[in-house]
Short mmCIF file of C-alpha atoms and ligand atoms in Angstrom, two decimals:
data_model
loop_
_atom_site.label_atom_id
_atom_site.label_comp_id
_atom_site.label_asym_id
_atom_site.label_seq_id
_atom_site.Cartn_x
_atom_site.Cartn_y
_atom_site.Cartn_z
CA MET A 1 240.46 64.62 245.48
CA LYS A 2 237.05 64.68 243.38
CA LEU A 3 233.64 62.93 244.14
CA SER A 4 233.48 59.32 243.04
CA ARG A 5 231.40 58.79 239.90
CA TRP A 6 229.44 56.15 241.91
CA THR A 7 228.31 58.34 244.83
CA LEU A 8 224.91 59.45 244.96
CA PHE A 9 222.85 61.79 247.41
CA VAL A 10 219.65 61.34 249.34
CA PRO A 11 218.54 64.98 249.83
CA GLU A 12 216.99 66.61 253.00
CA TYR A 13 217.87 63.43 255.11
CA PRO A 14 218.16 62.44 258.05
CA VAL A 15 216.97 66.13 258.80
CA GLN A 16 216.42 69.18 256.66
CA GLY A 17 219.56 70.39 255.16
CA ASP A 18 221.54 67.24 255.42
CA TYR A 19 222.18 64.48 252.63
CA LEU A 20 223.03 61.02 252.83
CA ALA A 21 225.83 60.14 250.56
CA TYR A 22 226.05 56.78 249.29
CA ASN A 23 228.48 54.90 247.12
CA THR A 24 227.21 52.35 244.94
CA ARG A 25 230.49 50.28 244.61
CA THR A 26 231.62 50.56 248.58
CA GLN A 27 228.09 50.48 250.06
CA ALA A 28 229.32 53.24 252.32
CA ILE A 29 226.49 55.54 253.68
CA VAL A 30 227.25 58.69 255.60
CA VAL A 31 225.51 62.00 256.49
CA VAL A 32 227.08 65.18 255.25
CA ASN A 33 225.86 68.64 255.84
CA GLN A 34 224.93 71.25 253.09
CA GLU A 35 228.32 72.98 253.19
CA LEU A 36 230.32 69.68 252.72
CA LYS A 37 227.80 68.51 249.96
CA ASP A 38 228.37 71.84 248.06
CA ILE A 39 232.20 71.18 248.55
CA LEU A 40 231.96 67.81 247.22
CA ALA A 41 229.38 68.17 244.50
CA GLY A 42 228.90 71.63 243.70
CA LEU A 43 232.46 73.12 243.44
CA PRO A 44 234.76 72.54 240.75
CA GLU A 45 237.90 70.57 241.72
CA SER A 46 240.23 73.41 242.15
CA ARG A 47 238.14 74.94 244.67
CA MET A 48 237.70 71.73 246.28
CA SER A 49 241.31 71.30 246.80
CA ALA A 50 241.54 74.91 247.95
CA ALA A 51 238.75 74.37 250.53
CA ALA A 52 240.44 71.45 251.86
CA ASP A 53 243.12 73.45 253.42
CA GLY A 54 241.05 73.76 256.50
CA ALA A 55 242.22 71.06 259.05
CA GLU A 56 238.54 69.79 259.96
CA LEU A 57 237.69 69.58 256.14
CA LYS A 58 240.96 67.77 255.26
CA GLU A 59 240.15 65.25 258.04
CA ASN A 60 236.75 64.84 256.66
CA LEU A 61 237.59 64.24 253.26
CA LYS A 62 240.26 61.79 254.55
CA ILE A 63 237.52 59.70 255.97
CA LEU A 64 235.11 60.14 253.05
CA GLU A 65 238.07 58.77 250.82
CA GLU A 66 238.36 55.79 252.91
CA MET A 67 234.66 55.35 252.41
CA GLY A 68 235.13 55.64 248.66
CA ILE A 69 232.69 58.83 248.77
CA VAL A 70 235.52 60.75 247.13
CA VAL A 71 238.68 59.47 245.47
CA GLU A 72 242.05 60.97 244.24
CA ASP A 73 241.85 63.24 241.33
CA ASP A 74 243.79 61.03 238.95
CA GLU A 75 242.09 57.73 239.75
CA ASP A 76 240.53 55.95 236.74
CA GLU A 77 237.33 54.65 238.60
CA VAL A 78 236.32 52.48 235.52
CA GLN A 79 239.74 50.68 235.50
CA SER A 80 239.44 50.49 239.47
CA LEU A 81 236.01 49.01 238.81
CA GLU A 82 237.23 46.41 236.36
CA TYR A 83 239.73 45.40 238.75
CA TRP A 84 237.20 45.08 241.53
CA PHE A 85 234.71 42.99 239.19
CA ASP A 86 237.71 40.88 238.16
CA ARG A 87 238.66 40.01 241.93
CA MET A 88 235.18 39.14 242.69
CA LYS A 89 234.80 36.86 239.66
CA TYR A 90 238.26 35.00 240.16
CA GLU A 91 238.17 35.21 244.02
CA THR A 92 238.86 31.61 245.32
CA ASN A 93 238.96 31.90 249.09
CA GLY A 94 236.15 29.37 249.58
CA LEU A 95 233.86 27.00 247.81
CA ASN A 96 229.94 28.00 247.81
CA ILE A 97 228.37 24.87 246.19
CA THR A 98 224.51 24.15 246.10
CA ILE A 99 223.37 20.52 245.57
CA LEU A 100 220.02 19.44 244.66
CA THR A 101 219.65 16.13 246.42
CA THR A 102 216.19 15.46 244.50
CA TYR A 103 213.95 17.17 241.96
CA ASP A 104 211.02 15.44 243.90
CA CYS A 105 208.94 17.45 246.45
CA ASN A 106 206.25 16.59 249.06
CA PHE A 107 204.54 20.00 248.41
CA ALA A 108 202.71 21.25 245.39
CA CYS A 109 203.26 25.01 245.63
CA SER A 110 201.36 26.95 243.00
CA TYR A 111 204.41 29.04 241.78
CA CYS A 112 207.16 26.47 241.93
CA PHE A 113 209.83 27.42 239.54
CA GLU A 114 210.81 23.64 239.51
CA GLU A 115 207.35 22.43 238.69
CA ALA A 116 208.38 22.04 235.09
CA VAL A 117 211.25 19.84 235.92
CA LYS A 118 209.96 18.28 238.98
CA LYS A 119 210.36 14.57 238.65
CA LYS A 120 211.02 11.72 240.88
CA VAL A 121 214.84 11.99 240.29
CA TYR A 122 217.02 11.36 243.46
CA MET A 123 220.83 11.82 243.85
CA ASP A 124 221.98 8.08 244.11
CA LEU A 125 225.27 6.99 246.06
CA GLN A 126 227.36 6.72 242.88
CA THR A 127 226.50 10.44 241.90
CA SER A 128 226.91 11.52 245.64
CA LYS A 129 230.60 10.07 245.58
CA GLN A 130 231.27 11.82 242.03
CA VAL A 131 229.86 15.17 243.68
CA VAL A 132 232.38 14.75 246.83
CA SER A 133 235.29 14.13 244.14
CA TRP A 134 234.30 17.12 242.10
CA ILE A 135 234.11 19.42 245.03
CA THR A 136 237.33 18.14 246.69
CA ASN A 137 239.13 18.48 243.40
CA VAL A 138 238.22 21.94 242.94
CA ALA A 139 238.93 22.78 246.64
CA THR A 140 242.37 21.31 246.11
CA LYS A 141 242.83 23.08 242.75
CA HIS A 142 242.09 26.47 244.46
CA ARG A 143 243.54 25.57 247.89
CA VAL A 144 240.48 26.98 249.51
CA HIS A 145 240.30 27.98 253.21
CA LYS A 146 236.35 27.19 253.32
CA ILE A 147 233.82 25.00 251.99
CA GLU A 148 230.25 25.72 252.27
CA LEU A 149 227.34 23.70 251.08
CA VAL A 150 223.82 24.52 250.43
CA PHE A 151 221.32 21.58 250.24
CA TYR A 152 218.32 22.36 248.03
CA GLY A 153 215.74 20.54 245.91
CA GLY A 154 212.89 19.95 245.19
CA GLU A 155 212.71 19.21 249.01
CA PRO A 156 216.19 18.34 250.02
CA MET A 157 215.11 16.44 252.93
CA LEU A 158 213.31 13.63 250.98
CA ASN A 159 217.01 12.58 250.30
CA LEU A 160 218.65 12.27 253.75
CA THR A 161 221.24 9.70 252.60
CA ALA A 162 222.74 12.11 250.04
CA ILE A 163 222.92 14.84 252.66
CA GLU A 164 224.40 12.74 255.12
CA TYR A 165 226.70 10.98 252.94
CA ILE A 166 228.15 14.23 251.34
CA SER A 167 228.18 16.40 254.25
CA ARG A 168 230.06 13.52 256.42
CA THR A 169 232.53 12.76 253.77
CA ILE A 170 233.50 16.35 252.89
CA ARG A 171 233.56 17.27 256.68
CA GLU A 172 236.14 14.71 257.36
CA TRP A 173 238.17 15.72 254.20
CA ALA A 174 238.14 19.31 255.40
CA LYS A 175 238.88 18.43 258.85
CA GLU A 176 242.03 16.63 257.95
CA ARG A 177 243.30 19.52 255.72
CA TRP A 178 242.18 22.46 258.05
CA VAL A 179 239.69 23.58 255.71
CA LYS A 180 236.42 25.28 257.49
CA PHE A 181 233.35 23.28 256.49
CA GLY A 182 229.64 23.79 256.98
CA PHE A 183 226.23 23.62 255.30
CA ASN A 184 223.01 25.22 254.91
CA MET A 185 219.74 24.04 253.82
CA VAL A 186 216.78 25.39 251.83
CA THR A 187 213.90 23.26 252.68
CA ASN A 188 210.11 23.63 252.83
CA GLY A 189 210.51 22.88 256.63
CA SER A 190 207.96 20.09 256.90
CA LEU A 191 210.37 17.23 257.79
CA LEU A 192 212.79 19.54 259.72
CA THR A 193 212.12 18.31 263.34
CA ARG A 194 214.49 19.18 266.42
CA ASP A 195 215.87 15.56 266.21
CA VAL A 196 217.09 15.87 262.58
CA VAL A 197 218.44 19.34 263.26
CA SER A 198 220.46 17.84 266.14
CA ARG A 199 221.76 15.12 263.87
CA PHE A 200 222.72 17.55 261.31
CA ILE A 201 224.41 20.19 263.63
CA GLU A 202 226.87 17.09 264.14
CA LEU A 203 227.52 17.06 260.46
CA GLY A 204 228.27 20.77 260.09
CA LEU A 205 224.57 22.34 259.69
CA LEU A 206 224.69 26.04 259.99
CA SER A 207 221.47 27.40 258.93
CA VAL A 208 218.14 26.63 257.41
CA GLN A 209 216.00 28.74 255.05
CA ILE A 210 212.47 28.10 255.36
CA THR A 211 209.48 29.70 253.20
CA VAL A 212 206.28 30.64 254.76
CA ASP A 213 203.87 32.40 252.43
CA GLY A 214 201.67 34.55 254.73
CA ASP A 215 199.25 33.49 257.51
CA ARG A 216 197.68 30.00 257.43
CA ILE A 217 194.82 30.66 254.81
CA SER A 218 197.37 32.21 252.23
CA HIS A 219 200.26 29.85 253.06
CA ASP A 220 198.01 26.76 252.77
CA ALA A 221 196.57 27.79 249.40
CA SER A 222 199.98 28.67 248.01
CA ARG A 223 202.21 25.75 249.71
CA PRO A 224 200.14 22.74 250.21
CA PHE A 225 201.45 19.32 250.36
CA ARG A 226 201.02 17.28 247.20
CA THR A 227 197.86 15.67 249.07
CA GLY A 228 196.18 18.84 249.20
CA GLU A 229 196.61 19.30 253.10
CA GLY A 230 197.80 22.61 254.61
CA SER A 231 201.48 22.67 255.78
CA PHE A 232 201.28 26.05 257.98
CA GLU A 233 200.70 24.42 261.42
CA ILE A 234 203.63 21.68 260.86
CA ILE A 235 206.04 24.22 259.58
CA LEU A 236 205.52 26.80 262.27
CA ASN A 237 205.79 23.98 264.84
CA ASN A 238 208.86 22.76 263.52
CA ILE A 239 210.42 26.59 263.43
CA VAL A 240 209.44 27.02 267.08
CA SER A 241 211.21 23.88 267.94
CA ILE A 242 214.29 24.36 266.08
CA ALA A 243 214.72 28.14 266.30
CA ASP A 244 216.98 27.88 269.53
CA LYS A 245 219.11 25.43 268.10
CA VAL A 246 220.13 26.58 264.60
CA LYS A 247 219.81 29.86 262.72
CA VAL A 248 216.58 30.14 260.82
CA HIS A 249 216.03 32.36 257.95
CA LEU A 250 212.42 32.90 256.96
CA THR A 251 211.51 33.95 253.50
CA GLY A 252 207.96 34.54 251.99
CA ASN A 253 206.82 35.03 248.55
CA PHE A 254 203.80 37.29 247.71
CA ASN A 255 201.87 38.84 244.82
CA SER A 256 199.54 41.65 245.10
CA SER A 257 196.68 39.47 246.26
CA THR A 258 198.58 37.78 249.07
CA PHE A 259 200.51 41.01 249.98
CA ASN A 260 198.48 41.77 253.06
CA ASN A 261 198.75 38.19 254.45
CA MET A 262 202.58 38.68 255.05
CA LEU A 263 201.82 41.41 257.57
CA LYS A 264 199.39 38.79 259.27
CA LEU A 265 202.40 36.27 259.21
CA LEU A 266 204.48 39.06 261.00
CA ASP A 267 201.51 39.04 263.67
CA VAL A 268 201.90 35.10 263.89
CA LEU A 269 205.42 35.11 264.35
CA GLU A 270 205.41 37.64 267.16
CA GLU A 271 202.65 35.73 269.02
CA LYS A 272 204.82 32.49 268.71
CA GLY A 273 207.66 34.39 270.25
CA LEU A 274 209.77 33.98 267.13
CA LYS A 275 210.71 37.74 266.57
CA GLU A 276 214.20 37.63 268.49
CA LYS A 277 214.80 34.00 267.49
CA LEU A 278 214.85 34.12 263.85
CA ALA A 279 218.06 35.02 262.13
CA SER A 280 216.41 37.08 259.68
CA VAL A 281 212.98 37.69 257.91
CA ASN A 282 212.68 38.47 254.19
CA PHE A 283 209.69 38.86 251.59
CA SER A 284 210.03 38.96 247.90
CA PRO A 285 207.57 39.03 244.97
CA ILE A 286 206.92 36.04 243.03
CA MET A 287 208.73 36.21 239.78
CA ALA A 288 208.85 34.76 236.42
CA ARG A 289 209.93 31.23 235.73
CA LEU A 290 210.74 28.88 232.84
CA GLY A 291 208.53 26.20 231.97
CA ASN A 292 208.86 23.08 230.05
CA ASN A 293 210.26 23.02 226.48
CA ASN A 294 207.16 23.40 224.31
CA GLY A 295 208.07 21.27 221.53
CA ASP A 296 210.32 23.77 219.45
CA GLY A 297 213.07 23.27 222.31
CA ALA A 298 212.55 26.79 223.43
CA PRO A 299 211.66 27.29 226.94
CA ARG A 300 208.35 29.20 227.58
CA LEU A 301 207.96 31.87 230.09
CA MET A 302 205.63 30.76 232.95
CA GLU A 303 204.42 32.93 235.68
CA MET A 304 206.71 32.48 238.68
CA GLY A 305 209.95 31.90 240.75
CA GLY A 306 213.54 32.79 240.58
CA CYS A 307 216.38 34.44 242.68
CA LYS A 308 216.10 37.70 244.08
CA ALA A 309 217.36 40.18 241.60
CA PHE A 310 216.46 43.40 240.19
CA PHE A 311 213.17 42.71 238.23
CA GLU A 312 210.59 43.65 240.87
CA GLU A 313 209.22 46.66 239.53
CA GLU A 314 205.72 45.72 239.44
CA HIS A 315 205.70 45.09 243.23
CA TYR A 316 208.18 47.78 244.35
CA GLN A 317 205.61 49.67 246.56
CA GLU A 318 204.54 46.55 248.30
CA ASN A 319 208.26 45.49 248.75
CA LEU A 320 208.83 48.69 250.13
CA THR A 321 205.95 48.54 252.62
CA LEU A 322 206.90 45.02 253.75
CA SER A 323 210.64 45.87 254.05
CA LYS A 324 209.88 48.82 256.39
CA GLU A 325 207.23 46.92 258.22
CA VAL A 326 209.78 44.03 259.02
CA ARG A 327 212.18 46.57 260.39
CA ARG A 328 209.77 48.82 262.17
CA ARG A 329 208.49 45.71 264.28
CA GLY A 330 212.30 44.86 265.10
CA PHE A 331 212.74 41.80 263.06
CA LYS A 332 216.34 41.01 261.73
CA THR A 333 216.52 41.40 258.03
CA SER A 334 219.13 41.58 255.03
CA PRO A 335 220.25 44.97 253.95
CA ALA A 336 217.60 46.76 251.66
CA ILE A 337 220.18 47.32 248.97
CA GLY A 338 223.61 46.14 247.88
CA VAL A 339 225.92 44.40 245.57
CA ASN A 340 224.53 41.08 244.49
CA VAL A 341 227.14 38.72 242.93
CA CYS A 342 225.25 36.79 240.24
CA PRO A 343 226.76 33.11 240.50
CA VAL A 344 226.55 33.05 236.61
CA LEU A 345 229.57 35.70 236.35
CA LYS A 346 231.71 33.84 239.20
CA ASN A 347 234.04 31.30 238.60
CA ASP A 348 233.74 27.47 239.47
CA THR A 349 233.78 28.18 243.34
CA MET A 350 229.92 28.90 242.97
CA VAL A 351 227.81 26.47 241.20
CA ILE A 352 224.64 24.41 241.52
CA ILE A 353 224.76 20.52 240.94
CA ASP A 354 221.49 18.74 240.22
CA PRO A 355 220.55 15.29 241.40
CA THR A 356 221.99 13.78 238.15
CA GLY A 357 225.50 15.82 238.50
CA ILE A 358 224.76 18.47 235.85
CA ILE A 359 226.27 21.85 236.78
CA TYR A 360 224.22 24.93 236.63
CA LYS A 361 225.16 28.43 237.78
CA CYS A 362 221.57 30.09 238.17
CA PRO A 363 218.75 28.50 240.27
CA SER A 364 216.31 29.67 237.78
CA PHE A 365 218.00 27.66 234.78
CA VAL A 366 218.25 24.52 236.70
CA GLY A 367 216.78 21.52 234.88
CA HIS A 368 217.30 22.91 231.48
CA PRO A 369 220.31 21.43 230.37
CA GLU A 370 220.62 23.87 227.66
CA PHE A 371 221.82 26.25 230.23
CA ALA A 372 224.20 23.99 231.94
CA VAL A 373 227.75 24.95 232.51
CA GLY A 374 229.24 21.49 233.13
CA ASP A 375 229.07 17.94 234.35
CA ILE A 376 230.79 16.72 237.52
CA ARG A 377 232.05 13.70 235.38
CA ASN A 378 234.38 16.44 233.86
CA GLU A 379 236.80 18.69 235.92
CA ASP A 380 236.36 21.86 233.39
CA LEU A 381 233.19 23.60 232.92
CA ASN A 382 232.14 24.19 229.50
CA ARG A 383 232.15 26.92 226.91
CA ARG A 384 229.05 28.53 228.20
CA HIS A 385 230.66 29.55 231.28
CA VAL A 386 233.66 30.91 229.47
CA GLU A 387 231.00 33.01 227.43
CA ASN A 388 229.37 34.16 230.94
CA MET A 389 232.65 34.77 232.61
CA THR A 390 233.84 37.16 229.64
CA MET A 391 230.77 39.02 228.57
CA ASP A 392 231.61 42.16 230.77
CA LEU A 393 228.28 43.71 230.07
CA TRP A 394 228.68 46.39 232.58
CA LYS A 395 231.07 47.94 230.17
CA LYS A 396 228.13 49.03 228.20
CA CYS A 397 226.61 51.03 231.20
CA LEU A 398 229.31 53.40 232.14
CA ASP A 399 227.11 56.30 232.55
CA CYS A 400 224.85 54.51 234.99
CA PRO A 401 225.68 55.18 238.64
CA TYR A 402 224.21 51.83 239.47
CA VAL A 403 226.75 49.83 237.60
CA PRO A 404 228.80 48.57 240.49
CA MET A 405 225.53 46.83 242.09
CA CYS A 406 223.95 45.75 238.80
CA GLY A 407 226.63 45.06 236.49
CA GLY A 408 224.25 44.65 233.45
CA GLY A 409 221.41 42.82 235.07
CA CYS A 410 220.28 39.41 236.03
CA ARG A 411 221.13 37.23 233.13
CA PHE A 412 217.79 35.14 233.69
CA SER A 413 215.84 38.36 233.52
CA ALA A 414 217.88 38.97 230.19
CA TYR A 415 216.63 35.71 228.79
CA LEU A 416 213.05 36.14 229.64
CA ARG A 417 213.16 39.81 228.08
CA SER A 418 214.96 39.05 224.94
CA GLY A 419 215.42 35.35 224.68
CA ASP A 420 219.19 36.09 224.93
CA THR A 421 221.07 35.48 228.24
CA LYS A 422 223.95 37.85 226.80
CA SER A 423 221.80 41.02 226.32
CA LEU A 424 221.41 43.86 229.04
CA ALA A 425 218.63 43.39 231.46
CA CYS A 426 218.25 47.07 232.46
CA ASP A 427 216.20 48.11 235.41
CA ARG A 428 217.49 51.54 235.77
CA GLY A 429 214.19 53.24 236.02
CA TYR A 430 213.20 50.75 238.69
CA LEU A 431 216.42 51.54 240.66
CA ASP A 432 215.75 55.38 240.08
CA LYS A 433 212.47 54.88 241.93
CA VAL A 434 213.61 52.80 244.91
CA TRP A 435 217.27 53.43 245.77
CA GLN A 436 216.61 56.51 247.99
CA GLU A 437 213.95 54.51 250.17
CA TYR A 438 216.44 51.42 250.37
CA VAL A 439 219.40 53.45 251.15
CA LYS A 440 217.34 55.19 254.04
CA MET A 441 216.39 52.07 255.26
CA ASP A 442 219.74 50.65 255.47
CA TYR A 443 220.84 53.91 257.30
CA GLU A 444 218.07 53.59 259.82
CA GLN A 445 218.88 50.03 260.61
CA GLU A 446 222.52 50.94 261.01
CA MET A 447 221.63 53.73 263.43
CA LYS A 448 218.65 51.67 265.01
CA ILE A 449 216.37 54.82 264.84
CA SER A 450 213.49 53.17 262.95
S1 SF4 B 1 220.93 35.30 236.62
FE1 SF4 B 1 221.98 35.60 238.26
S2 SF4 B 1 220.90 37.15 239.53
FE2 SF4 B 1 219.73 36.53 237.74
S3 SF4 B 1 218.25 34.90 238.99
FE3 SF4 B 1 220.03 33.87 237.98
S4 SF4 B 1 221.65 33.89 239.81
FE4 SF4 B 1 220.13 35.45 240.28
S1 SF4 B 2 221.68 47.42 232.96
FE1 SF4 B 2 221.11 49.66 233.29
S2 SF4 B 2 220.71 49.70 235.68
FE2 SF4 B 2 222.27 48.06 235.18
S3 SF4 B 2 224.20 48.98 235.28
FE3 SF4 B 2 223.34 49.04 232.88
S4 SF4 B 2 222.44 50.85 232.79
FE4 SF4 B 2 222.69 50.53 234.97
#
C-alpha cells in the first residue's frame, strides 16, 4: 500500500490529534488518528507494509483503499487519472442539454453576463423542431437512458411555446423508448406562478433555479424589471406559492458591497417559512463576463457574470462566511468542494443550444459565435470541440494535488486572463487558502454537527 498522491490532510481536526484525510479524486473524507496518519504519511512504504500485519490496521487500510485514500504499491495513479478523466469525457449514459429559448429578458440586471448579447431573439417553431431532431439523433446514436433538459435564457419563460413544444415532443419520444425524461429551468422567477408550474410538471418539470440577490433593497437594485420596478416581492411570493410543488434551488450573487445583504435574505427566507422547503441555497460572487466585440473582433472584458468556477479568490473570505452561515442556519446547500466537470471538456452529451440553433459548451461564451462548437443543422460538432476534447491540460499539472478537481482550470477564466482558451487557468494559490475550510464544512454537513 501507499498513500494516494491525491490525498491531503487537515491537521488537528475534528479534535486535537486527529486529521481529516481528503482525496481530491474520490472526494472521500475520513478521520484518522495520529498513529494511522503517521503510518499513512510518515513512514516509508516497507514499514507501512510491516505495520499492516496487525489485524485492525489491515482492516483500516482496506477501508482506506476502498475510499482511494491509499492505493496499491504498483498503481500508476497518473494512468488511473487519465482513465478516469476519459470516462467522464466520453461517458454517454444520459444527455444534459441546455436550451436558450430566447435572448430577451424582462429584467435589467446590473451584472447580466448576457447583457452584451441580449436581443429580442426568440427560438421559433422551425428551430424548435430542429432542436428536437438534433437531440433525439444524439440520444439514438449514444443509446442514452436519460435525457435531461435545462431551459435557460434571457428569461426562458418569455417563450413558453418553445418550452412546451420541445418538452412535450421529447417526452413522448422518450416514453416510447423507455428513456427517462425531465427538465429543469433557470428563471428569474417573475412569471413562475403555481398554475404554470402545475402545467410544467405534467410535461416533466423537475426543478427550478431562481436568483435572489439579497434583501428587497439590494435585490431590487441589482435585479429590477426592465421598467425599473423592483422584482423582489413578486419573486418571493412566487417561490412561497410553488415551493411545495417543485424543487426550488435558490441562488444569489454578491459583491463586496452587497455581501451583508445575503445574510438579510436568509432572515427573510426563514421568516417566510422557506428554510425547510427550498431544495438548496447557494451564493456566489459576481464574476467577469465578455462584452460586445469592440470593433477589432476581440471580445472585451466587462465586469461580471459566469458559471461557478475556481476564480473567486477576491471574494473567498466572504464566500466562506456565507457558506458557513447557510449551513449553520440549517438550509440545504451544495457540497463546498468537489469535482466540477466543465462541459467544455465533455462530449456532445452536454451542450448549450442558443435560440438560433448555434451550439456552445460554456454559458459564459454564449452569444459569441467565435466560441461556438456547432450548429443543430449539422450532426457533428466542429473542430473547436475536437481541440477542447483533446487539450488534456491537466498533464501539465502533475505535481498539483488538486488536479483531479481542477484539470487545468476554467476555460473561460483562461480566456479572460490570457486571451487563449487553451492556456492553464491556475488557481492553486486560492485552493491552498480555501480547501481545508471547505473540506471541514463538507465533513460537518455529513456528520450534521455544525
Ligand atoms: S469554461 Fe467550464 S468551468 Fe469555466 S465557466 Fe465555462 S463551463 Fe464553467
Ligand atoms: S491549473 Fe493550477 S490548481 Fe489547477 S491543476 Fe493545474 S496547477 Fe493545480
